Amino acid sequence: MTSTATFRQIFAVGELRAIWFAELQSILGDQVARVALSVLVFQRTGSATWPALTYALTYLPDLIGGPLLGGLADRFPRRAVMVCSDVVRALLVAVLAVPGIPLPVLAAVLVAVQLANAPFTAAQAAVLPSVLTGDQYVLGQSLLKITNQVGQLAGFALGGAVIAAIGPGRGLAIDAATFGVSAIVLRLGVRARAASGPGGPATSTLRRLSAGARTIWRDRRLRALVGLAWLAGFVIVPEGLAVPYAAEIGGGAATAGLLLAAHPAGIVLGVFVQGRLVRPEIRLRLVGILALGAIVPLAAFWFRPSLPYAAGLLVLSGMCAAYQVTASTTFMRLVPDTERGQAFGLAGSGLIAVQGIGLIAGGLLVGVLGSPATTVSVIALAGLVVAVPATRAWRHVAPPHPL
């Protein structure tokens, strides 16, 4: 039986403390910046469409950045990749804070900021198995997941008040400062390690992409894990329909806000419960079942539940969706160290893509069905059709013990 790690144990690791603190304050700054950008664009255009498109630009470039730039985390020292990415993002976000910046320039700089996010994320994910071992690595990944979700909730909750008090320009300046702090903390707090793969531009981008795809495809376990992770495309649909669903049950913005908060709150709770109360070998076996469990509660939206019941269903879905932590840590352990950055970039960009497809599908289907509740349940049922074979595939190839 594998012993369960504790938060005290992983916080005793100085490198983990540095990575965690850099992540926490950077996430808070990012959410404030998203609010600031939406406010800034709305003030400049008076349009509700442009802020939505600007918000989308804070996510969409990762679809390109992950596959093309994630491999930098294998070709160069990972601490250097993280620090350089932070410095680049600090400088670019500082440009966004310049008063009167033309909107086309703002959009171009924002895309560049998000592209710089891809190598940082890949390097962070790839270096963590070198910082923590055994179940400590799983708990460390859980800690970063909790930090990300709580940071998003707190950042969005405080972002409006902060921007109202200091203005969008200063809000963006705060985000730039958080990237600078992150660069300093990581430079001082994370040990330098040599590049895990061949450095320099000798290997073409196409060959690196092909190698990363082959790494995933030739291992049935990796294919199964990617399939289970990409089920998030079905689970995300209620997020995109929170506002119209709130209206459907007679609520307003406050109701939509509670619905949006319910799923991440469930993820935080699920990550904590699984990390503290469930043994590592059991968590591994439960990945497929929990993937199904993340979708099943959403089918109950067919009955158009009121706010308390709808929020409860989303919390339950989020608790099960915490399986993503075990799936991602197992994935990273199975991938050879020299290919972790590229493989993570491919899998991660695919995860973002399926979530985008899920949101688009929900938006199109609700126009046909006319009911957000019916739309969520129909897509959930379609998700179960996909999830059942994905769960069976994992059951046949799952390692008997944590790696």
Short mmCIF file of C-alpha atoms in Angstrom, two decimals:
data_model
loop_
_atom_site.label_atom_id
_atom_site.label_comp_id
_atom_site.label_asym_id
_atom_site.label_seq_id
_atom_site.Cartn_x
_atom_site.Cartn_y
_atom_site.Cartn_z
CA MET A 1 0.00 0.00 0.00
CA THR A 2 1.32 3.45 -0.92
CA SER A 3 1.30 6.00 1.92
CA THR A 4 -0.66 9.19 1.47
CA ALA A 5 1.37 12.40 1.44
CA THR A 6 0.40 15.43 3.52
CA PHE A 7 0.35 19.15 2.77
CA ARG A 8 2.90 19.67 5.56
CA GLN A 9 5.31 17.35 3.78
CA ILE A 10 5.08 19.07 0.42
CA PHE A 11 5.23 22.58 1.89
CA ALA A 12 8.49 21.54 3.54
CA VAL A 13 9.96 21.43 0.00
CA GLY A 14 11.30 24.90 -0.77
CA GLU A 15 10.97 24.56 -4.54
CA LEU A 16 7.29 23.66 -4.22
CA ARG A 17 6.70 26.69 -2.00
CA ALA A 18 8.24 28.93 -4.65
CA ILE A 19 6.18 27.40 -7.47
CA TRP A 20 3.00 27.63 -5.40
CA PHE A 21 3.47 31.25 -4.35
CA ALA A 22 4.34 32.32 -7.89
CA GLU A 23 1.20 30.55 -9.15
CA LEU A 24 -1.10 32.04 -6.51
CA GLN A 25 -0.26 35.70 -6.94
CA SER A 26 -0.03 35.37 -10.73
CA ILE A 27 -3.51 33.78 -10.96
CA LEU A 28 -4.99 36.57 -8.85
CA GLY A 29 -3.35 39.15 -11.10
CA ASP A 30 -4.59 37.40 -14.25
CA GLN A 31 -8.22 37.46 -13.14
CA VAL A 32 -7.99 41.15 -12.21
CA ALA A 33 -6.49 41.76 -15.65
CA ARG A 34 -9.34 39.92 -17.40
CA VAL A 35 -11.85 42.17 -15.63
CA ALA A 36 -9.71 45.22 -16.42
CA LEU A 37 -9.52 44.35 -20.12
CA SER A 38 -13.27 43.83 -20.38
CA VAL A 39 -13.94 47.15 -18.65
CA LEU A 40 -11.32 48.96 -20.73
CA VAL A 41 -12.65 47.67 -24.05
CA PHE A 42 -16.26 48.37 -23.05
CA GLN A 43 -15.36 51.93 -22.06
CA ARG A 44 -13.59 52.46 -25.38
CA THR A 45 -16.24 50.87 -27.65
CA GLY A 46 -19.54 50.99 -25.79
CA SER A 47 -20.20 47.53 -27.27
CA ALA A 48 -21.04 44.32 -25.43
CA THR A 49 -19.57 42.24 -28.27
CA TRP A 50 -16.00 43.50 -28.17
CA PRO A 51 -15.41 42.77 -24.46
CA ALA A 52 -16.61 39.18 -25.09
CA LEU A 53 -14.21 38.81 -28.02
CA THR A 54 -11.39 40.29 -25.95
CA TYR A 55 -12.15 37.81 -23.17
CA ALA A 56 -11.96 34.98 -25.70
CA LEU A 57 -8.48 36.18 -26.69
CA THR A 58 -7.30 35.36 -23.17
CA TYR A 59 -7.91 31.65 -23.94
CA LEU A 60 -7.85 30.94 -27.68
CA PRO A 61 -4.11 31.50 -28.41
CA ASP A 62 -3.31 28.50 -26.20
CA LEU A 63 -4.67 26.30 -28.99
CA ILE A 64 -1.66 27.30 -31.06
CA GLY A 65 0.82 28.00 -28.28
CA GLY A 66 0.51 24.58 -26.65
CA PRO A 67 1.56 22.45 -29.62
CA LEU A 68 4.09 24.93 -31.06
CA LEU A 69 5.74 26.30 -27.92
CA GLY A 70 5.23 23.60 -25.29
CA GLY A 71 8.30 21.77 -26.59
CA LEU A 72 10.54 24.62 -25.39
CA ALA A 73 10.20 23.07 -21.94
CA ASP A 74 12.11 20.02 -23.23
CA ARG A 75 14.75 21.83 -25.30
CA PHE A 76 15.83 24.37 -22.68
CA PRO A 77 16.26 24.36 -18.86
CA ARG A 78 12.77 24.49 -17.42
CA ARG A 79 13.48 27.10 -14.78
CA ALA A 80 14.86 29.38 -17.48
CA VAL A 81 11.77 28.81 -19.62
CA MET A 82 9.47 29.77 -16.74
CA VAL A 83 11.49 32.85 -15.79
CA CYS A 84 11.82 34.08 -19.38
CA SER A 85 8.10 33.54 -20.01
CA ASP A 86 7.27 35.59 -16.93
CA VAL A 87 9.60 38.41 -17.94
CA VAL A 88 8.10 38.51 -21.44
CA ARG A 89 4.56 38.55 -20.04
CA ALA A 90 5.42 41.29 -17.53
CA LEU A 91 6.74 43.53 -20.31
CA LEU A 92 3.80 42.82 -22.63
CA VAL A 93 1.14 43.40 -19.98
CA ALA A 94 2.88 46.66 -19.06
CA VAL A 95 2.31 47.71 -22.69
CA LEU A 96 -1.40 46.92 -22.28
CA ALA A 97 -1.51 49.32 -19.32
CA VAL A 98 -0.36 52.26 -21.49
CA PRO A 99 -3.25 54.78 -21.70
CA GLY A 100 -4.90 55.11 -25.10
CA ILE A 101 -3.37 52.01 -26.67
CA PRO A 102 -5.18 51.35 -30.01
CA LEU A 103 -7.52 48.38 -29.84
CA PRO A 104 -5.86 46.43 -32.70
CA VAL A 105 -2.52 46.79 -30.89
CA LEU A 106 -4.16 45.75 -27.63
CA ALA A 107 -5.53 42.60 -29.29
CA ALA A 108 -2.16 41.74 -30.85
CA VAL A 109 -0.29 42.21 -27.56
CA LEU A 110 -2.90 40.16 -25.71
CA VAL A 111 -2.41 37.27 -28.13
CA ALA A 112 1.36 37.50 -27.57
CA VAL A 113 0.84 37.41 -23.79
CA GLN A 114 -1.20 34.23 -24.08
CA LEU A 115 1.30 32.61 -26.44
CA ALA A 116 3.98 33.19 -23.80
CA ASN A 117 1.76 31.33 -21.34
CA ALA A 118 2.16 28.03 -23.21
CA PRO A 119 5.88 27.37 -22.58
CA PHE A 120 5.51 28.48 -18.94
CA THR A 121 2.66 26.06 -18.28
CA ALA A 122 4.46 23.19 -19.99
CA ALA A 123 7.70 23.88 -18.09
CA GLN A 124 5.89 24.11 -14.76
CA ALA A 125 4.08 20.82 -15.36
CA ALA A 126 7.27 19.11 -16.55
CA VAL A 127 9.48 20.28 -13.67
CA LEU A 128 7.09 19.32 -10.87
CA PRO A 129 7.86 15.55 -11.06
CA SER A 130 11.52 16.49 -10.47
CA VAL A 131 10.60 18.54 -7.40
CA LEU A 132 8.22 16.06 -5.76
CA THR A 133 8.20 12.27 -5.87
CA GLY A 134 5.65 9.54 -5.19
CA ASP A 135 2.31 10.63 -3.79
CA GLN A 136 3.83 14.00 -2.89
CA TYR A 137 3.76 14.80 -6.61
CA VAL A 138 0.05 13.97 -6.81
CA LEU A 139 -0.68 16.14 -3.78
CA GLY A 140 1.47 18.94 -5.20
CA GLN A 141 -0.50 18.83 -8.43
CA SER A 142 -3.69 18.87 -6.36
CA LEU A 143 -2.44 21.92 -4.48
CA LEU A 144 -1.79 23.80 -7.72
CA LYS A 145 -5.26 22.81 -9.00
CA ILE A 146 -6.89 24.10 -5.81
CA THR A 147 -4.81 27.27 -5.97
CA ASN A 148 -5.85 27.85 -9.57
CA GLN A 149 -9.55 27.39 -8.86
CA VAL A 150 -9.58 29.43 -5.64
CA GLY A 151 -7.45 32.11 -7.29
CA GLN A 152 -9.92 32.39 -10.14
CA LEU A 153 -12.87 32.68 -7.77
CA ALA A 154 -11.16 35.26 -5.56
CA GLY A 155 -9.72 37.16 -8.51
CA PHE A 156 -13.08 37.48 -10.22
CA ALA A 157 -14.81 38.36 -6.95
CA LEU A 158 -12.29 41.07 -6.08
CA GLY A 159 -11.50 42.16 -9.62
CA GLY A 160 -14.57 44.30 -10.08
CA ALA A 161 -14.03 46.16 -6.82
CA VAL A 162 -10.32 46.64 -7.53
CA ILE A 163 -10.91 47.99 -11.04
CA ALA A 164 -13.71 50.24 -9.78
CA ALA A 165 -11.31 51.70 -7.21
CA ILE A 166 -8.13 52.14 -9.25
CA GLY A 167 -9.18 51.89 -12.91
CA PRO A 168 -8.35 49.32 -15.63
CA GLY A 169 -4.92 50.76 -16.45
CA ARG A 170 -3.61 50.33 -12.93
CA GLY A 171 -5.28 46.93 -12.73
CA LEU A 172 -3.21 45.81 -15.73
CA ALA A 173 -0.12 47.28 -14.11
CA ILE A 174 -0.79 45.07 -11.09
CA ASP A 175 -0.91 42.02 -13.33
CA ALA A 176 2.40 43.03 -14.93
CA ALA A 177 3.92 43.31 -11.46
CA THR A 178 2.73 39.81 -10.51
CA PHE A 179 4.60 38.35 -13.48
CA GLY A 180 7.72 40.19 -12.35
CA VAL A 181 7.35 38.84 -8.83
CA SER A 182 6.81 35.34 -10.20
CA ALA A 183 10.02 35.55 -12.26
CA ILE A 184 12.04 36.61 -9.21
CA VAL A 185 10.53 33.96 -6.92
CA LEU A 186 11.11 31.16 -9.44
CA ARG A 187 14.66 32.33 -10.22
CA LEU A 188 15.58 32.32 -6.54
CA GLY A 189 13.44 29.44 -5.32
CA VAL A 190 13.71 26.74 -8.01
CA ARG A 191 16.92 24.82 -8.59
CA ALA A 192 18.56 25.05 -12.00
CA ARG A 193 18.42 21.82 -13.99
CA ALA A 194 19.88 20.99 -17.37
CA ALA A 195 17.60 20.70 -20.37
CA SER A 196 16.04 17.24 -20.55
CA GLY A 197 16.10 17.04 -24.36
CA PRO A 198 18.29 18.28 -27.19
CA GLY A 199 18.49 22.07 -27.12
CA GLY A 200 18.58 24.62 -29.87
CA PRO A 201 16.64 24.75 -33.12
CA ALA A 202 18.11 21.58 -34.63
CA THR A 203 14.84 19.66 -34.43
CA SER A 204 12.08 21.16 -36.53
CA THR A 205 8.77 22.13 -34.97
CA LEU A 206 6.96 19.62 -37.18
CA ARG A 207 9.21 16.80 -36.05
CA ARG A 208 8.75 17.74 -32.39
CA LEU A 209 4.98 17.79 -32.85
CA SER A 210 5.08 14.44 -34.61
CA ALA A 211 7.26 12.96 -31.88
CA GLY A 212 4.90 14.22 -29.16
CA ALA A 213 1.87 12.84 -30.98
CA ARG A 214 3.59 9.46 -31.44
CA THR A 215 4.48 9.37 -27.74
CA ILE A 216 0.81 9.67 -26.85
CA TRP A 217 -0.56 7.47 -29.60
CA ARG A 218 1.72 4.48 -29.15
CA ASP A 219 0.88 4.09 -25.44
CA ARG A 220 -2.67 2.84 -24.78
CA ARG A 221 -2.54 4.24 -21.27
CA LEU A 222 -1.75 7.74 -22.51
CA ARG A 223 -4.47 7.53 -25.14
CA ALA A 224 -7.00 6.49 -22.52
CA LEU A 225 -5.97 9.28 -20.15
CA VAL A 226 -6.22 11.91 -22.89
CA GLY A 227 -9.67 10.60 -23.85
CA LEU A 228 -10.85 10.83 -20.24
CA ALA A 229 -9.40 14.32 -19.81
CA TRP A 230 -11.07 15.59 -22.98
CA LEU A 231 -14.50 14.68 -21.60
CA ALA A 232 -14.26 18.15 -20.07
CA GLY A 233 -15.77 19.37 -23.34
CA PHE A 234 -19.14 17.99 -22.17
CA VAL A 235 -18.78 19.11 -18.56
CA ILE A 236 -18.09 22.76 -19.37
CA VAL A 237 -21.43 23.39 -21.14
CA PRO A 238 -23.33 24.66 -18.04
CA GLU A 239 -20.69 27.37 -17.62
CA GLY A 240 -21.46 28.79 -21.05
CA LEU A 241 -25.22 28.64 -20.42
CA ALA A 242 -25.21 29.90 -16.81
CA VAL A 243 -26.72 33.28 -17.64
CA PRO A 244 -29.59 32.03 -19.85
CA TYR A 245 -30.26 29.15 -17.45
CA ALA A 246 -30.51 31.62 -14.57
CA ALA A 247 -33.10 33.53 -16.59
CA GLU A 248 -34.94 30.30 -17.38
CA ILE A 249 -35.46 29.57 -13.67
CA GLY A 250 -36.39 33.16 -12.89
CA GLY A 251 -33.03 34.42 -11.61
CA GLY A 252 -30.65 37.17 -12.62
CA ALA A 253 -26.95 37.97 -12.49
CA ALA A 254 -26.60 36.87 -8.86
CA THR A 255 -28.08 33.46 -9.71
CA ALA A 256 -25.74 33.11 -12.68
CA GLY A 257 -22.79 33.99 -10.47
CA LEU A 258 -23.68 31.27 -7.98
CA LEU A 259 -24.03 28.75 -10.80
CA LEU A 260 -20.64 29.74 -12.21
CA ALA A 261 -19.03 29.40 -8.79
CA ALA A 262 -20.58 26.01 -8.00
CA HIS A 263 -18.51 23.83 -10.33
CA PRO A 264 -15.07 25.24 -9.39
CA ALA A 265 -16.08 25.02 -5.73
CA GLY A 266 -16.86 21.35 -6.30
CA ILE A 267 -13.46 20.82 -7.93
CA VAL A 268 -11.69 22.37 -4.95
CA LEU A 269 -13.66 20.15 -2.57
CA GLY A 270 -13.09 17.06 -4.69
CA VAL A 271 -9.36 17.63 -4.99
CA PHE A 272 -9.09 18.08 -1.23
CA VAL A 273 -11.18 15.01 -0.40
CA GLN A 274 -9.42 12.76 -2.90
CA GLY A 275 -6.00 14.01 -1.88
CA ARG A 276 -6.53 13.60 1.86
CA LEU A 277 -8.97 10.72 2.27
CA VAL A 278 -8.43 8.39 -0.70
CA ARG A 279 -5.38 6.17 -1.03
CA PRO A 280 -3.27 6.67 -4.19
CA GLU A 281 -3.96 3.21 -5.63
CA ILE A 282 -7.72 3.71 -5.21
CA ARG A 283 -7.59 7.17 -6.82
CA LEU A 284 -5.96 5.58 -9.85
CA ARG A 285 -8.69 2.98 -10.20
CA LEU A 286 -11.44 5.57 -9.75
CA VAL A 287 -10.36 7.83 -12.63
CA GLY A 288 -12.76 6.31 -15.15
CA ILE A 289 -15.71 6.08 -12.75
CA LEU A 290 -15.26 9.70 -11.66
CA ALA A 291 -15.09 10.80 -15.30
CA LEU A 292 -18.57 9.32 -15.71
CA GLY A 293 -19.62 10.90 -12.44
CA ALA A 294 -18.67 14.35 -13.69
CA ILE A 295 -21.22 14.03 -16.51
CA VAL A 296 -24.09 12.08 -14.92
CA PRO A 297 -25.37 14.91 -12.64
CA LEU A 298 -25.70 17.23 -15.64
CA ALA A 299 -28.27 14.92 -17.23
CA ALA A 300 -30.61 15.85 -14.35
CA PHE A 301 -30.88 19.38 -15.75
CA TRP A 302 -33.63 17.89 -17.94
CA PHE A 303 -35.93 18.52 -14.96
CA ARG A 304 -35.01 22.22 -14.84
CA PRO A 305 -33.86 22.24 -11.19
CA SER A 306 -34.13 25.38 -9.08
CA LEU A 307 -31.00 27.19 -7.96
CA PRO A 308 -30.18 25.10 -4.84
CA TYR A 309 -30.56 21.81 -6.71
CA ALA A 310 -28.78 23.07 -9.83
CA ALA A 311 -25.87 24.36 -7.75
CA GLY A 312 -25.75 21.04 -5.89
CA LEU A 313 -25.59 19.12 -9.17
CA LEU A 314 -22.74 21.34 -10.36
CA VAL A 315 -20.85 20.92 -7.08
CA LEU A 316 -21.23 17.14 -7.37
CA SER A 317 -20.05 17.26 -10.99
CA GLY A 318 -17.05 19.36 -9.94
CA MET A 319 -16.12 16.97 -7.13
CA CYS A 320 -16.01 14.10 -9.62
CA ALA A 321 -14.17 16.27 -12.18
CA ALA A 322 -11.28 16.43 -9.73
CA TYR A 323 -10.21 13.13 -11.33
CA GLN A 324 -8.39 15.39 -13.79
CA VAL A 325 -5.60 15.81 -11.22
CA THR A 326 -4.93 12.07 -11.02
CA ALA A 327 -5.23 11.77 -14.79
CA SER A 328 -2.73 14.58 -15.44
CA THR A 329 -0.18 13.41 -12.87
CA THR A 330 -0.35 9.84 -14.19
CA PHE A 331 0.01 11.14 -17.74
CA MET A 332 3.14 13.12 -16.84
CA ARG A 333 4.70 10.14 -15.08
CA LEU A 334 4.12 7.87 -18.06
CA VAL A 335 5.69 10.30 -20.55
CA PRO A 336 9.52 10.17 -20.76
CA ASP A 337 11.12 13.20 -19.14
CA THR A 338 12.66 14.35 -22.43
CA GLU A 339 9.22 14.60 -24.05
CA ARG A 340 7.05 15.89 -21.20
CA GLY A 341 6.81 19.49 -22.35
CA GLN A 342 5.76 18.67 -25.90
CA ALA A 343 3.32 15.93 -24.85
CA PHE A 344 1.76 18.19 -22.23
CA GLY A 345 1.46 20.99 -24.78
CA LEU A 346 -0.41 18.74 -27.19
CA ALA A 347 -2.72 17.21 -24.62
CA GLY A 348 -3.35 20.55 -22.92
CA SER A 349 -4.15 22.40 -26.13
CA GLY A 350 -6.54 19.60 -27.06
CA LEU A 351 -8.22 20.00 -23.69
CA ILE A 352 -8.73 23.70 -24.33
CA ALA A 353 -10.01 22.94 -27.83
CA VAL A 354 -12.66 20.45 -26.70
CA GLN A 355 -13.87 22.89 -24.05
CA GLY A 356 -14.21 25.56 -26.72
CA ILE A 357 -16.08 23.12 -28.95
CA GLY A 358 -18.36 22.23 -26.05
CA LEU A 359 -19.20 25.88 -25.41
CA ILE A 360 -19.86 26.50 -29.10
CA ALA A 361 -22.02 23.37 -29.34
CA GLY A 362 -24.02 24.45 -26.32
CA GLY A 363 -24.56 27.91 -27.78
CA LEU A 364 -25.72 26.51 -31.12
CA LEU A 365 -27.92 23.76 -29.68
CA VAL A 366 -29.73 26.05 -27.28
CA GLY A 367 -30.80 28.11 -30.28
CA VAL A 368 -32.46 24.98 -31.70
CA LEU A 369 -33.91 23.54 -28.50
CA GLY A 370 -34.83 26.87 -26.94
CA SER A 371 -34.11 25.68 -23.39
CA PRO A 372 -30.72 25.88 -21.63
CA ALA A 373 -31.83 23.13 -19.22
CA THR A 374 -32.68 20.75 -22.06
CA THR A 375 -29.46 21.65 -23.86
CA VAL A 376 -27.28 20.81 -20.84
CA SER A 377 -28.99 17.47 -20.33
CA VAL A 378 -28.89 16.48 -24.03
CA ILE A 379 -25.16 17.23 -24.28
CA ALA A 380 -24.60 15.34 -21.01
CA LEU A 381 -26.33 12.28 -22.46
CA ALA A 382 -24.15 12.55 -25.55
CA GLY A 383 -21.16 12.79 -23.22
CA LEU A 384 -22.11 9.56 -21.51
CA VAL A 385 -22.14 7.80 -24.88
CA VAL A 386 -18.50 8.86 -25.31
CA ALA A 387 -17.50 8.42 -21.67
CA VAL A 388 -18.55 4.78 -21.31
CA PRO A 389 -16.06 3.37 -23.88
CA ALA A 390 -13.37 5.77 -22.60
CA THR A 391 -13.91 4.45 -19.08
CA ARG A 392 -13.79 0.84 -20.27
CA ALA A 393 -10.55 1.54 -22.15
CA TRP A 394 -8.93 2.90 -18.98
CA ARG A 395 -10.12 -0.05 -16.92
CA HIS A 396 -8.26 -2.42 -19.26
CA VAL A 397 -4.95 -0.52 -19.23
CA ALA A 398 -4.81 1.22 -15.83
CA PRO A 399 -1.61 0.47 -13.90
CA PRO A 400 -2.29 -1.71 -10.84
CA HIS A 401 -0.32 0.65 -8.61
CA PRO A 402 0.62 4.37 -8.67
CA LEU A 403 3.73 4.99 -10.74
#
